[in-house]
Amino acid sequence: MVYDLHKTIGDIITTAFPEFEVVKDPACGGDQHIPLFCNDSKSRRTKYCNVDLLILKDYKVKVIIEIEESDITPVRVCGKFLVSALSEYFIHDRYGIVEMDNSVLFTQILDSSKLEIDRTSKLEQFRNIEKSIKDIIPIKKQQN
């Protein structure tokens, strides 16, 4: 299923970054799901999520982009960030096992076009979520 905003963002990113490998899910105009895993073993037990778009460079994940057109609640917004941040690998038959770079940019695009701007507190809520996330990054792994 192709969504207008997803497809538009997919086209913009592909055009803007021709020097990178842009991997898009079907909603963004691609032809594959983009699964992220907690380790390098591909299984249902280790799969955390599918994302909308990835940018790869030097065979590492550099950018994760999530696009939300309908469910823009804090749980959905934060959940997408957290499962992406906890993931270590993108694994796919076409690309093999691809690890996250040491630093990965996570961008979440939220469609606010249906909000009644003068009657909503969502935009301020988005800013608060952004601030809260910035307060906890970078997320670092504990050394055992």
N, C-alpha and C. Protein backbone atom coordinates (compact mmCIF):
# COMPACT_ATOMS: atom_id res chain seq x y z
N MET A 1 0.84 -1.18 0.00
CA MET A 1 0.00 0.00 0.00
C MET A 1 0.89 1.25 0.00
N VAL A 2 0.62 2.18 -0.89
CA VAL A 2 1.40 3.40 -0.98
C VAL A 2 0.60 4.55 -0.38
N TYR A 3 1.20 5.26 0.55
CA TYR A 3 0.58 6.43 1.16
C TYR A 3 1.23 7.66 0.55
N ASP A 4 0.44 8.70 0.35
CA ASP A 4 0.95 9.90 -0.33
C ASP A 4 2.19 10.47 0.34
N LEU A 5 2.14 10.70 1.66
CA LEU A 5 3.27 11.29 2.35
C LEU A 5 4.49 10.35 2.32
N HIS A 6 4.25 9.08 2.56
CA HIS A 6 5.34 8.10 2.50
C HIS A 6 6.02 8.13 1.13
N LYS A 7 5.23 8.06 0.08
CA LYS A 7 5.77 8.05 -1.29
C LYS A 7 6.52 9.33 -1.59
N THR A 8 5.97 10.47 -1.19
CA THR A 8 6.62 11.76 -1.43
C THR A 8 7.97 11.82 -0.72
N ILE A 9 8.01 11.42 0.55
CA ILE A 9 9.27 11.42 1.30
C ILE A 9 10.26 10.45 0.67
N GLY A 10 9.81 9.27 0.29
CA GLY A 10 10.69 8.30 -0.36
C GLY A 10 11.32 8.87 -1.63
N ASP A 11 10.52 9.55 -2.44
CA ASP A 11 11.03 10.16 -3.67
C ASP A 11 12.02 11.28 -3.37
N ILE A 12 11.71 12.12 -2.39
CA ILE A 12 12.59 13.24 -2.03
C ILE A 12 13.95 12.72 -1.55
N ILE A 13 13.93 11.74 -0.66
CA ILE A 13 15.18 11.20 -0.11
C ILE A 13 16.02 10.53 -1.20
N THR A 14 15.38 9.76 -2.06
CA THR A 14 16.11 9.10 -3.15
C THR A 14 16.76 10.11 -4.07
N THR A 15 16.03 11.17 -4.40
CA THR A 15 16.56 12.21 -5.29
C THR A 15 17.66 13.03 -4.61
N ALA A 16 17.47 13.33 -3.33
CA ALA A 16 18.41 14.20 -2.61
C ALA A 16 19.74 13.51 -2.29
N PHE A 17 19.74 12.20 -2.20
CA PHE A 17 20.94 11.48 -1.78
C PHE A 17 21.30 10.36 -2.76
N PRO A 18 21.60 10.70 -4.01
CA PRO A 18 21.90 9.65 -5.00
C PRO A 18 23.18 8.87 -4.69
N GLU A 19 24.06 9.44 -3.88
CA GLU A 19 25.32 8.77 -3.57
C GLU A 19 25.18 7.69 -2.49
N PHE A 20 24.00 7.61 -1.87
CA PHE A 20 23.75 6.62 -0.82
C PHE A 20 22.79 5.55 -1.32
N GLU A 21 22.79 4.44 -0.65
CA GLU A 21 21.81 3.38 -0.90
C GLU A 21 20.58 3.69 -0.06
N VAL A 22 19.47 4.00 -0.71
CA VAL A 22 18.21 4.30 -0.02
C VAL A 22 17.32 3.07 -0.14
N VAL A 23 16.93 2.52 1.01
CA VAL A 23 16.09 1.34 1.05
C VAL A 23 14.71 1.78 1.52
N LYS A 24 13.68 1.53 0.68
CA LYS A 24 12.33 2.00 0.97
C LYS A 24 11.37 0.83 1.11
N ASP A 25 10.44 0.96 2.06
CA ASP A 25 9.40 -0.05 2.18
C ASP A 25 8.33 0.20 1.11
N PRO A 26 7.38 -0.71 0.93
CA PRO A 26 6.37 -0.54 -0.12
C PRO A 26 5.57 0.76 -0.02
N ALA A 27 5.28 1.23 1.18
CA ALA A 27 4.52 2.48 1.32
C ALA A 27 5.30 3.68 0.79
N CYS A 28 6.62 3.59 0.81
CA CYS A 28 7.48 4.68 0.33
C CYS A 28 7.86 4.50 -1.14
N GLY A 29 7.32 3.47 -1.78
CA GLY A 29 7.63 3.24 -3.18
C GLY A 29 8.67 2.16 -3.42
N GLY A 30 9.08 1.49 -2.36
CA GLY A 30 10.05 0.41 -2.49
C GLY A 30 9.38 -0.93 -2.71
N ASP A 31 10.16 -1.99 -2.63
CA ASP A 31 9.61 -3.31 -2.91
C ASP A 31 9.91 -4.34 -1.82
N GLN A 32 10.18 -3.86 -0.61
CA GLN A 32 10.52 -4.80 0.45
C GLN A 32 10.20 -4.21 1.81
N HIS A 33 10.01 -5.09 2.79
CA HIS A 33 9.92 -4.65 4.18
C HIS A 33 11.34 -4.42 4.67
N ILE A 34 11.47 -3.59 5.70
CA ILE A 34 12.79 -3.22 6.21
C ILE A 34 12.86 -3.61 7.69
N PRO A 35 13.19 -4.87 7.98
CA PRO A 35 13.19 -5.34 9.36
C PRO A 35 14.49 -5.02 10.10
N LEU A 36 14.32 -4.63 11.37
CA LEU A 36 15.46 -4.39 12.25
C LEU A 36 15.45 -5.45 13.36
N PHE A 37 16.65 -5.86 13.75
CA PHE A 37 16.81 -6.96 14.70
C PHE A 37 17.74 -6.56 15.84
N CYS A 38 17.58 -7.24 16.99
CA CYS A 38 18.40 -6.94 18.16
C CYS A 38 19.78 -7.58 18.10
N ASN A 39 19.95 -8.58 17.24
CA ASN A 39 21.27 -9.17 17.04
C ASN A 39 21.37 -9.65 15.59
N ASP A 40 22.43 -10.35 15.26
CA ASP A 40 22.64 -10.73 13.86
C ASP A 40 22.00 -12.06 13.47
N SER A 41 21.08 -12.52 14.29
CA SER A 41 20.32 -13.73 13.99
C SER A 41 18.91 -13.35 13.56
N LYS A 42 18.56 -13.68 12.33
CA LYS A 42 17.25 -13.32 11.79
C LYS A 42 16.21 -14.34 12.23
N SER A 43 15.30 -13.89 13.12
CA SER A 43 14.21 -14.76 13.58
C SER A 43 13.09 -13.88 14.12
N ARG A 44 11.95 -14.49 14.35
CA ARG A 44 10.84 -13.75 14.95
C ARG A 44 11.19 -13.28 16.36
N ARG A 45 12.00 -14.06 17.06
CA ARG A 45 12.39 -13.70 18.43
C ARG A 45 13.28 -12.47 18.48
N THR A 46 14.04 -12.24 17.42
CA THR A 46 15.00 -11.13 17.44
C THR A 46 14.55 -9.92 16.63
N LYS A 47 13.44 -10.05 15.91
CA LYS A 47 12.95 -8.92 15.11
C LYS A 47 12.21 -7.94 16.01
N TYR A 48 12.61 -6.67 15.93
CA TYR A 48 11.98 -5.63 16.74
C TYR A 48 10.95 -4.82 15.98
N CYS A 49 11.21 -4.55 14.71
CA CYS A 49 10.28 -3.68 13.97
C CYS A 49 10.61 -3.68 12.49
N ASN A 50 9.71 -3.12 11.72
CA ASN A 50 9.97 -2.74 10.33
C ASN A 50 9.95 -1.22 10.29
N VAL A 51 10.88 -0.62 9.57
CA VAL A 51 10.91 0.83 9.43
C VAL A 51 10.51 1.22 8.01
N ASP A 52 10.27 2.50 7.82
CA ASP A 52 9.81 2.98 6.52
C ASP A 52 10.94 3.18 5.52
N LEU A 53 12.09 3.63 5.99
CA LEU A 53 13.17 3.97 5.08
C LEU A 53 14.51 3.91 5.80
N LEU A 54 15.52 3.41 5.12
CA LEU A 54 16.89 3.38 5.65
C LEU A 54 17.82 4.02 4.63
N ILE A 55 18.87 4.63 5.13
CA ILE A 55 19.95 5.08 4.26
C ILE A 55 21.21 4.35 4.70
N LEU A 56 21.83 3.68 3.73
CA LEU A 56 23.05 2.92 3.98
C LEU A 56 24.24 3.62 3.35
N LYS A 57 25.37 3.57 4.05
CA LYS A 57 26.63 4.06 3.49
C LYS A 57 27.74 3.17 4.02
N ASP A 58 28.64 2.79 3.14
CA ASP A 58 29.74 1.90 3.51
C ASP A 58 29.22 0.64 4.21
N TYR A 59 28.11 0.14 3.72
CA TYR A 59 27.48 -1.07 4.21
C TYR A 59 27.13 -1.01 5.70
N LYS A 60 26.71 0.17 6.13
CA LYS A 60 26.22 0.36 7.50
C LYS A 60 24.97 1.23 7.45
N VAL A 61 24.09 1.03 8.43
CA VAL A 61 22.89 1.86 8.54
C VAL A 61 23.31 3.21 9.10
N LYS A 62 23.05 4.27 8.35
CA LYS A 62 23.40 5.64 8.77
C LYS A 62 22.16 6.42 9.21
N VAL A 63 21.01 6.17 8.56
CA VAL A 63 19.80 6.94 8.83
C VAL A 63 18.60 6.00 8.84
N ILE A 64 17.72 6.21 9.81
CA ILE A 64 16.42 5.53 9.86
C ILE A 64 15.36 6.62 9.79
N ILE A 65 14.40 6.46 8.89
CA ILE A 65 13.31 7.42 8.79
C ILE A 65 11.99 6.69 9.00
N GLU A 66 11.19 7.22 9.88
CA GLU A 66 9.85 6.73 10.16
C GLU A 66 8.86 7.83 9.80
N ILE A 67 7.76 7.46 9.18
CA ILE A 67 6.74 8.41 8.76
C ILE A 67 5.42 7.96 9.35
N GLU A 68 4.74 8.84 10.05
CA GLU A 68 3.45 8.50 10.65
C GLU A 68 2.39 9.45 10.11
N GLU A 69 1.42 8.87 9.41
CA GLU A 69 0.37 9.68 8.81
C GLU A 69 -0.92 9.68 9.62
N SER A 70 -1.08 8.75 10.56
CA SER A 70 -2.36 8.69 11.25
C SER A 70 -2.24 8.63 12.77
N ASP A 71 -1.53 7.66 13.30
CA ASP A 71 -1.45 7.48 14.76
C ASP A 71 -0.27 8.29 15.30
N ILE A 72 -0.56 9.51 15.72
CA ILE A 72 0.51 10.41 16.18
C ILE A 72 0.44 10.60 17.70
N THR A 73 0.18 9.49 18.39
CA THR A 73 0.14 9.52 19.84
C THR A 73 1.56 9.36 20.40
N PRO A 74 1.79 9.83 21.63
CA PRO A 74 3.13 9.69 22.23
C PRO A 74 3.62 8.24 22.27
N VAL A 75 2.74 7.30 22.56
CA VAL A 75 3.15 5.89 22.62
C VAL A 75 3.67 5.43 21.27
N ARG A 76 2.99 5.79 20.22
CA ARG A 76 3.41 5.40 18.86
C ARG A 76 4.72 6.09 18.48
N VAL A 77 4.80 7.39 18.75
CA VAL A 77 5.99 8.17 18.40
C VAL A 77 7.21 7.65 19.17
N CYS A 78 7.08 7.52 20.48
CA CYS A 78 8.20 7.06 21.30
C CYS A 78 8.53 5.60 21.04
N GLY A 79 7.52 4.80 20.80
CA GLY A 79 7.74 3.39 20.53
C GLY A 79 8.58 3.16 19.29
N LYS A 80 8.30 3.91 18.23
CA LYS A 80 9.08 3.77 17.00
C LYS A 80 10.53 4.17 17.24
N PHE A 81 10.72 5.23 18.00
CA PHE A 81 12.09 5.65 18.31
C PHE A 81 12.82 4.57 19.11
N LEU A 82 12.18 4.09 20.17
CA LEU A 82 12.86 3.17 21.07
C LEU A 82 13.21 1.84 20.39
N VAL A 83 12.26 1.23 19.67
CA VAL A 83 12.59 -0.05 19.05
C VAL A 83 13.68 0.11 17.98
N SER A 84 13.70 1.26 17.32
CA SER A 84 14.77 1.52 16.35
C SER A 84 16.11 1.69 17.07
N ALA A 85 16.10 2.43 18.18
CA ALA A 85 17.33 2.67 18.94
C ALA A 85 17.88 1.38 19.55
N LEU A 86 17.01 0.46 19.90
CA LEU A 86 17.45 -0.80 20.50
C LEU A 86 17.94 -1.81 19.47
N SER A 87 17.62 -1.58 18.23
CA SER A 87 18.00 -2.52 17.17
C SER A 87 19.48 -2.37 16.82
N GLU A 88 20.08 -3.48 16.42
CA GLU A 88 21.50 -3.53 16.07
C GLU A 88 21.75 -3.80 14.60
N TYR A 89 20.78 -4.44 13.93
CA TYR A 89 21.01 -4.89 12.56
C TYR A 89 19.77 -4.73 11.68
N PHE A 90 20.02 -4.49 10.42
CA PHE A 90 19.04 -4.62 9.34
C PHE A 90 19.44 -5.91 8.63
N ILE A 91 18.51 -6.85 8.52
CA ILE A 91 18.82 -8.12 7.87
C ILE A 91 17.80 -8.37 6.76
N HIS A 92 18.31 -8.61 5.56
CA HIS A 92 17.44 -8.84 4.42
C HIS A 92 18.18 -9.71 3.40
N ASP A 93 17.43 -10.54 2.68
CA ASP A 93 18.05 -11.43 1.68
C ASP A 93 18.89 -10.65 0.67
N ARG A 94 18.42 -9.49 0.25
CA ARG A 94 19.12 -8.71 -0.77
C ARG A 94 20.41 -8.08 -0.24
N TYR A 95 20.42 -7.68 1.03
CA TYR A 95 21.56 -6.96 1.60
C TYR A 95 22.39 -7.79 2.56
N GLY A 96 21.86 -8.89 3.02
CA GLY A 96 22.55 -9.67 4.03
C GLY A 96 22.38 -9.05 5.41
N ILE A 97 23.40 -9.20 6.23
CA ILE A 97 23.37 -8.67 7.60
C ILE A 97 24.11 -7.33 7.59
N VAL A 98 23.38 -6.27 7.91
CA VAL A 98 23.94 -4.92 7.89
C VAL A 98 23.84 -4.34 9.29
N GLU A 99 24.97 -3.97 9.87
CA GLU A 99 24.94 -3.43 11.23
C GLU A 99 24.70 -1.93 11.23
N MET A 100 24.25 -1.45 12.37
CA MET A 100 24.08 -0.01 12.56
C MET A 100 25.46 0.63 12.65
N ASP A 101 25.58 1.84 12.15
CA ASP A 101 26.82 2.58 12.32
C ASP A 101 26.95 2.97 13.79
N ASN A 102 28.11 3.47 14.19
CA ASN A 102 28.29 3.91 15.58
C ASN A 102 27.32 5.02 15.95
N SER A 103 26.97 5.84 14.98
CA SER A 103 26.01 6.91 15.19
C SER A 103 24.98 6.84 14.07
N VAL A 104 23.71 6.70 14.44
CA VAL A 104 22.63 6.60 13.46
C VAL A 104 21.66 7.75 13.69
N LEU A 105 21.32 8.45 12.62
CA LEU A 105 20.33 9.52 12.69
C LEU A 105 18.95 8.91 12.57
N PHE A 106 18.09 9.19 13.54
CA PHE A 106 16.69 8.75 13.49
C PHE A 106 15.84 9.98 13.24
N THR A 107 15.07 9.94 12.18
CA THR A 107 14.17 11.05 11.85
C THR A 107 12.75 10.51 11.79
N GLN A 108 11.87 11.18 12.51
CA GLN A 108 10.46 10.79 12.49
C GLN A 108 9.66 11.95 11.92
N ILE A 109 8.89 11.65 10.89
CA ILE A 109 8.06 12.65 10.23
C ILE A 109 6.62 12.37 10.60
N LEU A 110 5.97 13.36 11.20
CA LEU A 110 4.59 13.22 11.65
C LEU A 110 3.69 14.11 10.81
N ASP A 111 2.62 13.55 10.30
CA ASP A 111 1.67 14.31 9.49
C ASP A 111 0.70 15.05 10.40
N SER A 112 0.85 16.35 10.46
CA SER A 112 -0.04 17.18 11.29
C SER A 112 -1.08 17.91 10.45
N SER A 113 -1.20 17.57 9.18
CA SER A 113 -2.07 18.31 8.27
C SER A 113 -3.55 18.20 8.63
N LYS A 114 -3.93 17.16 9.34
CA LYS A 114 -5.34 16.98 9.69
C LYS A 114 -5.70 17.63 11.02
N LEU A 115 -4.72 18.17 11.71
CA LEU A 115 -4.98 18.81 13.00
C LEU A 115 -5.58 20.19 12.82
N GLU A 116 -6.46 20.56 13.72
CA GLU A 116 -6.97 21.93 13.74
C GLU A 116 -5.99 22.73 14.59
N ILE A 117 -5.11 23.45 13.93
CA ILE A 117 -3.98 24.10 14.59
C ILE A 117 -4.39 24.97 15.77
N ASP A 118 -5.49 25.70 15.65
CA ASP A 118 -5.91 26.59 16.74
C ASP A 118 -6.62 25.84 17.87
N ARG A 119 -6.85 24.53 17.70
CA ARG A 119 -7.58 23.78 18.72
C ARG A 119 -6.80 22.57 19.26
N THR A 120 -5.56 22.43 18.86
CA THR A 120 -4.81 21.24 19.26
C THR A 120 -3.60 21.60 20.12
N SER A 121 -3.25 20.69 20.97
CA SER A 121 -2.01 20.83 21.74
C SER A 121 -0.95 19.85 21.23
N LYS A 122 -1.25 19.17 20.13
CA LYS A 122 -0.34 18.16 19.58
C LYS A 122 1.03 18.73 19.21
N LEU A 123 1.07 19.91 18.61
CA LEU A 123 2.35 20.46 18.18
C LEU A 123 3.27 20.71 19.37
N GLU A 124 2.71 21.24 20.44
CA GLU A 124 3.49 21.44 21.66
C GLU A 124 3.88 20.09 22.27
N GLN A 125 2.98 19.13 22.20
CA GLN A 125 3.28 17.78 22.68
C GLN A 125 4.45 17.19 21.88
N PHE A 126 4.45 17.38 20.57
CA PHE A 126 5.56 16.90 19.74
C PHE A 126 6.88 17.54 20.17
N ARG A 127 6.86 18.84 20.44
CA ARG A 127 8.08 19.53 20.88
C ARG A 127 8.56 18.97 22.23
N ASN A 128 7.63 18.69 23.12
CA ASN A 128 8.00 18.11 24.42
C ASN A 128 8.60 16.71 24.26
N ILE A 129 8.02 15.92 23.38
CA ILE A 129 8.57 14.58 23.12
C ILE A 129 9.97 14.71 22.54
N GLU A 130 10.14 15.61 21.59
CA GLU A 130 11.46 15.83 20.99
C GLU A 130 12.48 16.21 22.06
N LYS A 131 12.12 17.12 22.94
CA LYS A 131 13.03 17.54 24.01
C LYS A 131 13.36 16.36 24.94
N SER A 132 12.34 15.60 25.30
CA SER A 132 12.57 14.46 26.19
C SER A 132 13.49 13.43 25.56
N ILE A 133 13.32 13.18 24.27
CA ILE A 133 14.20 12.23 23.58
C ILE A 133 15.63 12.77 23.53
N LYS A 134 15.77 14.05 23.20
CA LYS A 134 17.11 14.65 23.15
C LYS A 134 17.80 14.57 24.51
N ASP A 135 17.02 14.63 25.59
CA ASP A 135 17.59 14.55 26.94
C ASP A 135 18.19 13.18 27.26
N ILE A 136 17.75 12.13 26.57
CA ILE A 136 18.25 10.79 26.88
C ILE A 136 19.23 10.25 25.85
N ILE A 137 19.49 10.99 24.78
CA ILE A 137 20.45 10.50 23.80
C ILE A 137 21.79 11.20 24.00
N PRO A 138 22.89 10.58 23.66
CA PRO A 138 22.93 9.28 23.00
C PRO A 138 22.65 8.14 23.97
N ILE A 139 21.98 7.14 23.45
CA ILE A 139 21.71 5.93 24.23
C ILE A 139 22.94 5.05 24.09
N LYS A 140 23.53 4.70 25.19
CA LYS A 140 24.77 3.93 25.17
C LYS A 140 24.54 2.54 25.75
N LYS A 141 25.25 1.60 25.22
CA LYS A 141 25.20 0.24 25.74
C LYS A 141 26.08 0.16 26.99
N GLN A 142 25.60 -0.58 27.97
CA GLN A 142 26.43 -0.82 29.14
C GLN A 142 27.46 -1.87 28.81
N GLN A 143 28.66 -1.65 29.26
CA GLN A 143 29.72 -2.63 29.08
C GLN A 143 29.59 -3.68 30.18
N ASN A 144 29.63 -4.94 29.82
CA ASN A 144 29.51 -6.02 30.82
C ASN A 144 30.79 -6.21 31.58
